């Protein structure tokens, strides 16, 4: 069974860049890596998705090394409203299923 | 357009009751997923549909859990004889084509509390 791990929590100050890493050692060849943000009492909200190297959109960047066994979500210049739990999501195709595995989640707290 | 919707948003059941949770995916989305999220934990996969076909139910915790998507759109997750350990948020997600590159879009979830 694939295991996907993240740091439990991180603190940052407003305006700083935050990097959150996810380890996904058993990622399959065809699987993509997706990151979500979740606020209390809400469903996960899509942030960014990538397959390899670097992807950037208007809110974040995603760095994926060549071996794809990890990925790093980068949030530039965080604000108080970025306080949330962040999850990576990868497929579990090596086990022959359509299953997806969420990371353990990183609770980000942004301080003023 | 409208996102994924789920109903009810909150459900309280007495132990032993049956419950049915509804998911309305984004119109036209082929894939539909159900996840269970216990308090303070990450979501855990329950089951996957591609159109009306349930292709993976490996995450369903017991035979008390049953899901269906008879016409390939709306899905219902049914839990029979609820137990206290079933208390969790049940999340539904849909994606466009059923491919690895697809993004899953999540609903707000149904919070089930079993007393």
Coordinates of C-alpha atoms in Angstrom, one line a residue:
Chain A
X1 CA 0.0 0.0 0.0
X2 CA 1.4 3.4 -1.0
X3 CA 2.3 5.8 1.8
X4 CA 2.2 9.5 1.3
X5 CA 3.7 11.6 4.1
X6 CA 3.9 15.3 4.8
X7 CA 5.1 17.4 7.8
X8 CA 2.3 17.7 10.3
X9 CA 2.4 21.5 10.7
X10 CA 4.2 24.6 9.8
X11 CA 4.1 28.2 10.9
X12 CA 4.9 31.2 8.8
X13 CA 4.6 35.0 8.8
X14 CA 2.6 37.0 6.3
X15 CA 4.5 37.8 3.2
X16 CA 6.9 34.9 3.4
X17 CA 7.2 32.0 1.0
X18 CA 6.1 28.6 2.3
X19 CA 7.3 25.3 0.9
X20 CA 5.5 22.1 1.8
X21 CA 6.9 18.8 0.8
X22 CA 5.1 15.5 0.2
X23 CA 6.8 12.1 0.0
X24 CA 5.2 9.6 -2.4
X25 CA 7.8 6.8 -2.8
X26 CA 5.5 4.4 -4.7
X27 CA 4.0 6.8 -7.3
X28 CA 3.2 5.0 -10.6
X29 CA 4.5 6.0 -14.0
X30 CA 1.2 7.5 -15.2
X31 CA 0.1 9.2 -12.0
X32 CA -0.1 12.9 -11.5
X33 CA 0.4 14.8 -8.2
X34 CA -2.3 17.1 -7.1
X35 CA -2.4 19.5 -4.1
X36 CA -5.4 20.7 -2.3
X37 CA -6.2 23.3 0.3
X38 CA -8.9 22.5 3.0
X39 CA -10.6 24.9 5.4
X40 CA -12.7 23.7 8.3
X41 CA -16.1 22.4 7.3
X42 CA -15.3 22.6 3.6
X43 CA -14.2 20.1 0.9
X44 CA -10.7 20.2 -0.4
X45 CA -10.1 22.9 -3.0
X46 CA -7.8 22.4 -5.9
X47 CA -4.5 24.3 -5.9
X48 CA -2.2 22.9 -8.5
X49 CA -1.4 19.7 -10.4
X50 CA 1.8 18.4 -12.1
X51 CA 3.5 15.4 -13.5
X52 CA 7.2 16.3 -13.6
X53 CA 9.6 19.3 -13.3
X54 CA 7.9 22.5 -12.4
X55 CA 4.4 23.8 -12.8
X56 CA 3.2 27.4 -11.9
X57 CA -0.2 29.0 -11.8
X58 CA -1.5 32.2 -10.4
X59 CA -1.5 31.0 -6.8
X60 CA 1.3 28.4 -6.4
X61 CA 4.2 26.5 -7.9
X62 CA 4.8 22.8 -7.8
X63 CA 8.3 21.3 -8.0
X64 CA 8.7 17.6 -8.9
X65 CA 12.2 16.1 -9.0
X66 CA 13.2 13.7 -11.8
X67 CA 12.5 10.5 -9.7
X68 CA 9.0 11.9 -8.8
X69 CA 9.2 10.3 -5.3
X70 CA 8.4 13.7 -3.7
X71 CA 6.9 17.0 -4.6
X72 CA 7.1 20.5 -3.1
X73 CA 4.2 23.0 -3.1
X74 CA 5.4 26.6 -2.9
X75 CA 3.1 29.3 -1.8
X76 CA 4.6 32.8 -2.5
X77 CA 3.9 35.6 0.0
X78 CA 1.3 33.9 2.2
X79 CA -1.4 35.9 3.9
X80 CA -3.6 35.1 6.9
X81 CA -6.3 33.7 4.7
X82 CA -3.8 30.9 3.6
X83 CA -4.1 29.4 7.1
X84 CA -5.5 25.9 6.2
X85 CA -4.6 22.3 5.9
X86 CA -2.7 21.3 2.7
X87 CA -2.8 17.8 1.2
X88 CA -1.1 16.1 -1.7
X89 CA -3.0 13.5 -3.6
X90 CA -1.5 10.7 -5.7
X91 CA -2.9 7.6 -7.3
X92 CA -2.3 4.1 -5.9
X93 CA -2.0 2.4 -9.3
X94 CA 0.8 0.0 -8.4
X95 CA -1.7 -1.8 -6.3
X96 CA -3.9 -2.3 -9.4
X97 CA -6.8 -0.2 -8.2
X98 CA -8.4 3.2 -9.0
X99 CA -7.6 4.3 -5.5
X100 CA -6.2 7.6 -4.6
X101 CA -4.1 8.4 -1.5
X102 CA -4.1 11.7 0.3
X103 CA -1.1 12.7 2.1
X104 CA -1.1 13.0 5.9
X105 CA -1.8 16.7 5.6
X106 CA 0.1 19.8 6.7
X107 CA -1.6 22.3 8.9
X108 CA -0.2 25.8 7.9
X109 CA -0.7 28.6 10.3
X110 CA 0.1 32.1 9.0
X111 CA 0.9 34.7 11.6
X112 CA 0.6 38.4 11.4
Chain B
X1 CA -21.0 26.5 -13.6
X2 CA -22.2 24.6 -10.6
X3 CA -19.7 22.6 -8.6
X4 CA -20.2 19.3 -6.8
X5 CA -23.1 19.4 -4.4
X6 CA -23.9 17.0 -1.5
X7 CA -26.9 16.6 0.6
X8 CA -27.7 16.6 3.4
X9 CA -24.8 18.7 4.7
X10 CA -25.3 17.4 8.2
X11 CA -26.9 14.1 9.3
X12 CA -27.4 12.8 12.8
X13 CA -28.4 9.1 13.1
X14 CA -29.0 6.8 16.0
X15 CA -26.8 3.8 16.1
X16 CA -28.4 1.1 14.0
X17 CA -30.2 3.4 11.6
X18 CA -29.7 3.4 7.9
X19 CA -28.6 6.6 6.1
X20 CA -28.3 7.7 2.5
X21 CA -26.0 10.4 1.4
X22 CA -26.4 12.1 -2.0
X23 CA -23.8 13.5 -4.4
X24 CA -24.5 15.6 -7.5
X25 CA -21.4 15.7 -9.5
X26 CA -20.4 18.4 -12.0
X27 CA -22.6 17.8 -15.1
X28 CA -20.9 15.6 -17.7
X29 CA -18.2 14.3 -15.4
X30 CA -17.4 10.7 -16.1
X31 CA -15.7 9.8 -12.8
X32 CA -17.1 10.0 -9.3
X33 CA -15.3 9.2 -6.1
X34 CA -16.4 8.9 -2.4
X35 CA -14.0 9.5 0.4
X36 CA -14.4 9.3 4.2
X37 CA -12.7 11.9 6.4
X38 CA -12.5 11.3 10.1
X39 CA -12.0 14.2 12.5
X40 CA -8.5 15.6 12.2
X41 CA -7.5 13.1 9.5
X42 CA -7.0 13.2 5.7
X43 CA -9.7 11.9 3.4
X44 CA -9.6 8.2 2.7
X45 CA -10.8 6.6 -0.5
X46 CA -13.9 4.6 -0.4
X47 CA -15.1 3.8 -3.9
X48 CA -14.9 4.9 -7.6
X49 CA -17.4 5.0 -10.4
X50 CA -16.8 5.5 -14.1
X51 CA -20.2 6.5 -15.5
X52 CA -22.5 3.9 -13.9
X53 CA -19.9 1.3 -13.4
X54 CA -18.4 0.9 -9.9
X55 CA -14.9 0.0 -10.8
X56 CA -13.3 0.0 -7.4
X57 CA -14.9 -0.5 -4.0
X58 CA -11.8 -1.6 -2.2
X59 CA -12.0 1.2 0.3
X60 CA -15.4 0.5 1.6
X61 CA -14.9 -0.5 5.3
X62 CA -17.5 -3.1 5.6
X63 CA -20.5 -4.7 3.8
X64 CA -22.7 -2.2 5.6
X65 CA -21.5 0.4 3.1
X66 CA -23.0 0.5 -0.4
X67 CA -22.7 3.0 -3.2
X68 CA -24.6 3.3 -6.5
X69 CA -24.7 5.6 -9.5
X70 CA -27.4 4.0 -11.6
X71 CA -27.6 6.6 -14.4
X72 CA -24.0 7.7 -14.4
X73 CA -24.7 11.1 -12.8
X74 CA -26.1 11.3 -9.2
X75 CA -24.6 8.9 -6.7
X76 CA -25.8 7.7 -3.4
X77 CA -23.7 6.3 -0.5
X78 CA -25.8 4.2 1.8
X79 CA -24.7 3.0 5.2
X80 CA -26.8 0.3 6.9
X81 CA -27.0 -0.2 10.6
X82 CA -24.8 2.7 11.4
X83 CA -22.1 2.5 14.1
X84 CA -20.4 5.2 16.1
X85 CA -17.2 4.6 14.2
X86 CA -19.0 5.6 11.0
X87 CA -19.1 9.2 12.3
X88 CA -17.1 11.2 9.8
X89 CA -17.4 13.7 6.9
X90 CA -18.2 11.9 3.6
X91 CA -16.8 13.7 0.6
X92 CA -17.7 13.3 -3.0
X93 CA -15.5 14.3 -5.9
X94 CA -16.0 14.2 -9.7
X95 CA -13.5 14.5 -12.6
X96 CA -14.1 15.0 -16.3
X97 CA -12.8 11.9 -18.1
X98 CA -11.6 9.2 -15.8
X99 CA -7.9 9.7 -16.7
X100 CA -4.9 10.0 -14.5
X101 CA -4.4 13.7 -15.5
X102 CA -7.9 14.6 -14.4
X103 CA -8.4 17.0 -11.5
X104 CA -10.9 15.9 -8.9
X105 CA -13.3 18.5 -7.8
X106 CA -14.8 18.1 -4.3
X107 CA -18.1 18.8 -2.8
X108 CA -18.6 20.4 0.7
X109 CA -19.1 17.0 2.3
X110 CA -21.8 15.5 4.5
X111 CA -21.0 15.4 8.2
X112 CA -22.5 12.2 9.7
X113 CA -22.8 11.9 13.4
X114 CA -23.9 8.6 14.9
X115 CA -25.1 8.7 18.4

